[in-house]
PDB file of C-alpha atoms and ligand atoms in Angstrom:
ATOM      1  CA  MET A   1      -4.714  16.671 -17.314  1.00 48.00           C
ATOM      2  CA  LYS A   2      -3.515  18.283 -14.252  1.00 52.00           C
ATOM      3  CA  HIS A   3       0.186  18.766 -13.365  1.00 51.00           C
ATOM      4  CA  ASP A   4       1.915  20.151 -10.354  1.00 52.00           C
ATOM      5  CA  PRO A   5       4.221  23.239 -10.846  1.00 56.00           C
ATOM      6  CA  GLU A   6       7.326  20.840 -10.872  1.00 67.00           C
ATOM      7  CA  HIS A   7       5.791  18.337 -13.368  1.00 86.00           C
ATOM      8  CA  LYS A   8       6.754  15.484 -11.113  1.00 95.00           C
ATOM      9  CA  PRO A   9       4.530  12.195 -11.589  1.00 97.00           C
ATOM     10  CA  ALA A  10       2.528  11.453  -8.508  1.00 98.00           C
ATOM     11  CA  LEU A  11       3.682   8.284  -6.493  1.00 98.00           C
ATOM     12  CA  LEU A  12       1.302   6.977  -3.899  1.00 98.00           C
ATOM     13  CA  VAL A  13       3.233   5.629  -0.969  1.00 98.00           C
ATOM     14  CA  SER A  14       2.528   3.520   2.240  1.00 98.00           C
ATOM     15  CA  ALA A  15       2.696   5.829   5.206  1.00 98.00           C
ATOM     16  CA  CYS A  16       4.966   3.420   7.344  1.00 97.00           C
ATOM     17  CA  LEU A  17       7.707   3.702   4.531  1.00 98.00           C
ATOM     18  CA  LEU A  18       7.928   7.168   5.024  1.00 97.00           C
ATOM     19  CA  GLY A  19       8.495   6.936   8.787  1.00 96.00           C
ATOM     20  CA  GLN A  20       4.905   7.386  10.298  1.00 97.00           C
ATOM     21  CA  PRO A  21       4.035   5.199  12.989  1.00 97.00           C
ATOM     22  CA  VAL A  22       1.044   3.691  11.711  1.00 98.00           C
ATOM     23  CA  ARG A  23       1.654  -0.114  11.655  1.00 97.00           C
ATOM     24  CA  TYR A  24      -0.672  -2.353  13.596  1.00 97.00           C
ATOM     25  CA  ASP A  25       2.012  -2.428  16.447  1.00 97.00           C
ATOM     26  CA  GLY A  26       2.632   1.393  16.381  1.00 96.00           C
ATOM     27  CA  ALA A  27       5.795   1.312  14.828  1.00 94.00           C
ATOM     28  CA  SER A  28       6.769   2.349  11.378  1.00 91.00           C
ATOM     29  CA  LYS A  29       9.064   0.699   8.643  1.00 92.00           C
ATOM     30  CA  GLY A  30      10.720   3.792   7.371  1.00 95.00           C
ATOM     31  CA  LEU A  31      13.132   3.769   4.434  1.00 96.00           C
ATOM     32  CA  PRO A  32      16.448   5.549   5.100  1.00 95.00           C
ATOM     33  CA  ALA A  33      16.302   9.260   4.968  1.00 95.00           C
ATOM     34  CA  THR A  34      18.379   9.581   2.036  1.00 93.00           C
ATOM     35  CA  LEU A  35      15.955   7.333  -0.124  1.00 94.00           C
ATOM     36  CA  ARG A  36      12.968   9.266   0.988  1.00 96.00           C
ATOM     37  CA  ASP A  37      14.639  12.462  -0.134  1.00 94.00           C
ATOM     38  CA  THR A  38      15.468  10.654  -3.572  1.00 94.00           C
ATOM     39  CA  LEU A  39      11.914   9.695  -3.912  1.00 96.00           C
ATOM     40  CA  ALA A  40      10.639  13.236  -2.874  1.00 96.00           C
ATOM     41  CA  ALA A  41      12.880  14.700  -5.409  1.00 94.00           C
ATOM     42  CA  HIS A  42      11.514  12.706  -8.228  1.00 94.00           C
ATOM     43  CA  PHE A  43       7.972  12.392  -7.174  1.00 96.00           C
ATOM     44  CA  ARG A  44       4.962  14.110  -5.754  1.00 97.00           C
ATOM     45  CA  LEU A  45       4.235  11.865  -2.938  1.00 98.00           C
ATOM     46  CA  LEU A  46       0.879  11.004  -1.859  1.00 98.00           C
ATOM     47  CA  VAL A  47       1.038   9.441   1.561  1.00 98.00           C
ATOM     48  CA  ILE A  48      -1.688   7.251   2.974  1.00 98.00           C
ATOM     49  CA  CYS A  49      -1.871   4.474   5.424  1.00 98.00           C
ATOM     50  CA  PRO A  50      -5.102   2.496   4.111  1.00 98.00           C
ATOM     51  CA  GLU A  51      -5.596   0.597   7.641  1.00 98.00           C
ATOM     52  CA  VAL A  52      -5.911   4.085   9.315  1.00 98.00           C
ATOM     53  CA  ALA A  53      -7.669   5.897   6.643  1.00 98.00           C
ATOM     54  CA  GLY A  54     -10.173   2.899   6.890  1.00 98.00           C
ATOM     55  CA  GLY A  55     -11.056   3.591  10.470  1.00 98.00           C
ATOM     56  CA  LEU A  56      -8.673   1.374  12.292  1.00 98.00           C
ATOM     57  CA  PRO A  57      -6.921   2.496  15.302  1.00 98.00           C
ATOM     58  CA  THR A  58      -3.097   2.344  15.930  1.00 98.00           C
ATOM     59  CA  PRO A  59      -2.013   0.062  17.553  1.00 97.00           C
ATOM     60  CA  ARG A  60      -4.377  -2.579  16.541  1.00 98.00           C
ATOM     61  CA  PRO A  61      -4.383  -6.368  16.386  1.00 98.00           C
ATOM     62  CA  PRO A  62      -2.627  -7.862  13.405  1.00 97.00           C
ATOM     63  CA  ALA A  63      -4.721  -9.091  10.746  1.00 98.00           C
ATOM     64  CA  GLU A  64      -4.303 -11.380   7.905  1.00 98.00           C
ATOM     65  CA  LEU A  65      -6.243 -12.448   4.707  1.00 98.00           C
ATOM     66  CA  SER A  66      -8.372 -15.355   5.154  1.00 98.00           C
ATOM     67  CA  GLY A  67      -9.484 -17.589   2.256  1.00 98.00           C
ATOM     68  CA  GLY A  68      -7.966 -15.725  -0.682  1.00 98.00           C
ATOM     69  CA  ASP A  69      -5.971 -12.558  -1.368  1.00 98.00           C
ATOM     70  CA  GLY A  70      -7.247  -8.880  -1.637  1.00 98.00           C
ATOM     71  CA  HIS A  71      -8.782  -9.427  -4.954  1.00 98.00           C
ATOM     72  CA  ALA A  72     -10.887 -12.287  -3.419  1.00 98.00           C
ATOM     73  CA  VAL A  73     -11.832  -9.769  -0.615  1.00 98.00           C
ATOM     74  CA  LEU A  74     -12.939  -7.241  -2.922  1.00 98.00           C
ATOM     75  CA  GLN A  75     -15.182  -9.788  -4.575  1.00 98.00           C
ATOM     76  CA  GLN A  76     -16.621 -10.711  -1.107  1.00 98.00           C
ATOM     77  CA  GLU A  77     -15.021 -14.282  -1.531  1.00 98.00           C
ATOM     78  CA  ALA A  78     -12.565 -13.970   1.244  1.00 98.00           C
ATOM     79  CA  SER A  79     -12.040 -11.830   4.394  1.00 98.00           C
ATOM     80  CA  VAL A  80      -9.481 -10.124   6.537  1.00 98.00           C
ATOM     81  CA  ARG A  81      -9.486 -11.461  10.231  1.00 98.00           C
ATOM     82  CA  THR A  82      -7.573 -10.933  13.278  1.00 98.00           C
ATOM     83  CA  ALA A  83      -5.947 -13.773  15.174  1.00 97.00           C
ATOM     84  CA  SER A  84      -8.955 -13.981  17.223  1.00 97.00           C
ATOM     85  CA  GLY A  85     -11.210 -14.326  14.195  1.00 97.00           C
ATOM     86  CA  ALA A  86     -12.696 -10.584  14.174  1.00 98.00           C
ATOM     87  CA  ASP A  87     -13.727  -9.648  10.579  1.00 98.00           C
ATOM     88  CA  VAL A  88     -12.118  -6.301  10.000  1.00 98.00           C
ATOM     89  CA  SER A  89     -12.758  -6.636   5.892  1.00 98.00           C
ATOM     90  CA  ALA A  90     -15.006  -3.420   5.836  1.00 98.00           C
ATOM     91  CA  ALA A  91     -12.373  -1.255   7.137  1.00 98.00           C
ATOM     92  CA  PHE A  92      -9.637  -2.870   4.805  1.00 98.00           C
ATOM     93  CA  VAL A  93     -11.884  -2.175   1.937  1.00 98.00           C
ATOM     94  CA  ALA A  94     -12.790   1.267   2.827  1.00 98.00           C
ATOM     95  CA  GLY A  95      -9.217   2.184   3.276  1.00 98.00           C
ATOM     96  CA  ALA A  96      -8.359   0.708  -0.129  1.00 99.00           C
ATOM     97  CA  GLN A  97     -11.201   2.729  -1.665  1.00 98.00           C
ATOM     98  CA  GLN A  98      -9.769   5.754  -0.108  1.00 98.00           C
ATOM     99  CA  ALA A  99      -6.273   5.237  -1.498  1.00 99.00           C
ATOM    100  CA  LEU A 100      -7.845   4.611  -5.059  1.00 99.00           C
ATOM    101  CA  GLN A 101      -9.988   7.823  -4.822  1.00 98.00           C
ATOM    102  CA  LEU A 102      -6.632   9.719  -3.779  1.00 98.00           C
ATOM    103  CA  ALA A 103      -4.661   8.136  -6.511  1.00 98.00           C
ATOM    104  CA  GLN A 104      -7.206   9.027  -9.236  1.00 98.00           C
ATOM    105  CA  GLN A 105      -7.802  12.607  -8.120  1.00 98.00           C
ATOM    106  CA  GLN A 106      -4.109  13.200  -8.440  1.00 97.00           C
ATOM    107  CA  HIS A 107      -3.835  11.378 -11.695  1.00 97.00           C
ATOM    108  CA  CYS A 108      -1.408   9.019 -10.081  1.00 98.00           C
ATOM    109  CA  ARG A 109      -0.103   5.890 -11.994  1.00 98.00           C
ATOM    110  CA  LEU A 110       2.485   4.485  -9.539  1.00 98.00           C
ATOM    111  CA  ALA A 111       2.468   3.227  -6.053  1.00 98.00           C
ATOM    112  CA  LEU A 112       5.315   2.215  -3.557  1.00 98.00           C
ATOM    113  CA  LEU A 113       3.611  -0.070  -1.054  1.00 98.00           C
ATOM    114  CA  LYS A 114       4.970  -1.784   1.989  1.00 98.00           C
ATOM    115  CA  ALA A 115       5.755  -5.616   1.135  1.00 98.00           C
ATOM    116  CA  ASN A 116       3.624  -8.515   2.647  1.00 98.00           C
ATOM    117  CA  SER A 117       1.015  -6.472   4.338  1.00 98.00           C
ATOM    118  CA  PRO A 118      -2.729  -7.529   3.976  1.00 98.00           C
ATOM    119  CA  SER A 119      -3.498  -4.007   2.741  1.00 98.00           C
ATOM    120  CA  CYS A 120      -0.347  -2.960   1.027  1.00 98.00           C
ATOM    121  CA  GLY A 121       1.509  -6.195  -0.085  1.00 98.00           C
ATOM    122  CA  ASN A 122       1.832  -6.216  -3.882  1.00 98.00           C
ATOM    123  CA  ARG A 123       3.258  -9.764  -4.487  1.00 98.00           C
ATOM    124  CA  GLN A 124       3.007 -11.894  -1.305  1.00 98.00           C
ATOM    125  CA  VAL A 125       0.731 -11.796   1.870  1.00 98.00           C
ATOM    126  CA  TYR A 126       0.763 -14.034   4.954  1.00 98.00           C
ATOM    127  CA  SER A 127      -1.329 -17.208   5.012  1.00 97.00           C
ATOM    128  CA  GLY A 128      -4.141 -16.381   7.228  1.00 98.00           C
ATOM    129  CA  ARG A 129      -2.840 -18.974   9.770  1.00 97.00           C
ATOM    130  CA  PHE A 130      -0.466 -16.253  11.759  1.00 98.00           C
ATOM    131  CA  ASP A 131       2.202 -18.825  11.016  1.00 98.00           C
ATOM    132  CA  GLY A 132       4.515 -16.382   9.445  1.00 98.00           C
ATOM    133  CA  GLN A 133       4.240 -18.084   5.997  1.00 98.00           C
ATOM    134  CA  LEU A 134       3.951 -15.965   3.058  1.00 98.00           C
ATOM    135  CA  LEU A 135       1.730 -16.953  -0.040  1.00 98.00           C
ATOM    136  CA  ALA A 136       1.719 -15.275  -3.482  1.00 98.00           C
ATOM    137  CA  GLY A 137      -1.141 -12.680  -3.690  1.00 98.00           C
ATOM    138  CA  GLN A 138      -1.950  -9.120  -3.105  1.00 98.00           C
ATOM    139  CA  GLY A 139      -3.193  -7.058  -0.107  1.00 98.00           C
ATOM    140  CA  VAL A 140      -6.647  -5.306  -0.547  1.00 99.00           C
ATOM    141  CA  THR A 141      -5.276  -1.821  -1.346  1.00 99.00           C
ATOM    142  CA  ALA A 142      -2.451  -3.317  -3.678  1.00 99.00           C
ATOM    143  CA  ALA A 143      -5.315  -5.465  -5.401  1.00 98.00           C
ATOM    144  CA  LEU A 144      -7.783  -2.463  -5.984  1.00 99.00           C
ATOM    145  CA  LEU A 145      -4.911  -0.270  -7.225  1.00 98.00           C
ATOM    146  CA  SER A 146      -3.576  -3.104  -9.601  1.00 98.00           C
ATOM    147  CA  ALA A 147      -7.156  -3.558 -10.670  1.00 98.00           C
ATOM    148  CA  HIS A 148      -7.434   0.144 -11.752  1.00 98.00           C
ATOM    149  CA  GLY A 149      -4.098   0.040 -13.756  1.00 98.00           C
ATOM    150  CA  ILE A 150      -2.039   1.658 -11.112  1.00 98.00           C
ATOM    151  CA  THR A 151       1.341  -0.064 -11.039  1.00 98.00           C
ATOM    152  CA  VAL A 152       2.348  -1.133  -7.478  1.00 98.00           C
ATOM    153  CA  TYR A 153       5.855  -1.575  -6.415  1.00 98.00           C
ATOM    154  CA  ASN A 154       7.124  -2.772  -2.946  1.00 98.00           C
ATOM    155  CA  GLU A 155      10.369  -1.280  -1.068  1.00 97.00           C
ATOM    156  CA  THR A 156      12.437  -4.344  -2.452  1.00 96.00           C
ATOM    157  CA  GLN A 157      11.772  -2.999  -5.958  1.00 96.00           C
ATOM    158  CA  LEU A 158      12.899   0.568  -5.642  1.00 94.00           C
ATOM    159  CA  ALA A 159      15.439  -0.061  -8.485  1.00 92.00           C
ATOM    160  CA  GLN A 160      12.442  -0.279 -10.755  1.00 93.00           C
ATOM    161  CA  LEU A 161      11.329   3.268  -9.777  1.00 91.00           C
ATOM    162  CA  LEU A 162      14.359   5.125  -9.577  1.00 87.00           C
ATOM    163  CA  PRO A 163      16.148   6.268 -11.682  1.00 71.00           C
ATOM    164  CA  LEU A 164      12.870   7.347 -13.479  1.00 49.00           C
ATOM    165  CA  PRO A 165      12.075   5.497 -16.648  1.00 43.00           C
ATOM    166  CA  ASP A 166      12.213   7.965 -19.714  1.00 44.00           C
TER     167      ASP A 166
HETATM  168  S1  SF4 B   1      -1.716  -0.390   5.909  1.00 52.21           S
HETATM  169 FE1  SF4 B   1       0.119  -0.278   4.627  1.00 52.21          FE
HETATM  170  S2  SF4 B   1       0.709   1.942   5.041  1.00 52.21           S
HETATM  171 FE2  SF4 B   1      -0.554   1.221   7.030  1.00 52.21          FE
HETATM  172  S3  SF4 B   1       1.023   0.336   8.321  1.00 52.21           S
HETATM  173 FE3  SF4 B   1       0.244  -1.307   7.027  1.00 52.21          FE
HETATM  174  S4  SF4 B   1       1.730  -1.664   5.350  1.00 52.21           S
HETATM  175 FE4  SF4 B   1       2.039   0.438   6.324  1.00 52.21          FE
END
């Protein structure tokens, strides 16, 4: 097993949580600098925005899961669509695959992903009706990582990541 020189565990992190302006609206959702520093002190951070990695531009039209959550999208039983109905599933799946590849290459078993995103949400996602309603379910990247044994947290669950478990 490959370790970095400091023996920190790897943590895959949503780029927007680290302040990168990669969200659909061109903004970020950066965590406070002190928290980012704490994460970097404990983990080897692997930073990715799956939607950008999948080939989508920034800014881009907002998209929501339609007909099921990310697991259903991966089974081709649901889709990711913009409000005008454009199917952007392929880019979301491609980005999820890149995130998984990065995690696996780096022997990463943990992820910290942005809550409620159609890619990164680990517990809830928007309804697909663009009405602001959240439903239980995972985004496409969170679903793929979870299906491969990677534990996904969101930014409201930091207490479960820090301090590090023994
Ligand atoms: S796909 Fe994930 S990392 Fe990229 S902007 Fe959306 S929530 Fe952030």
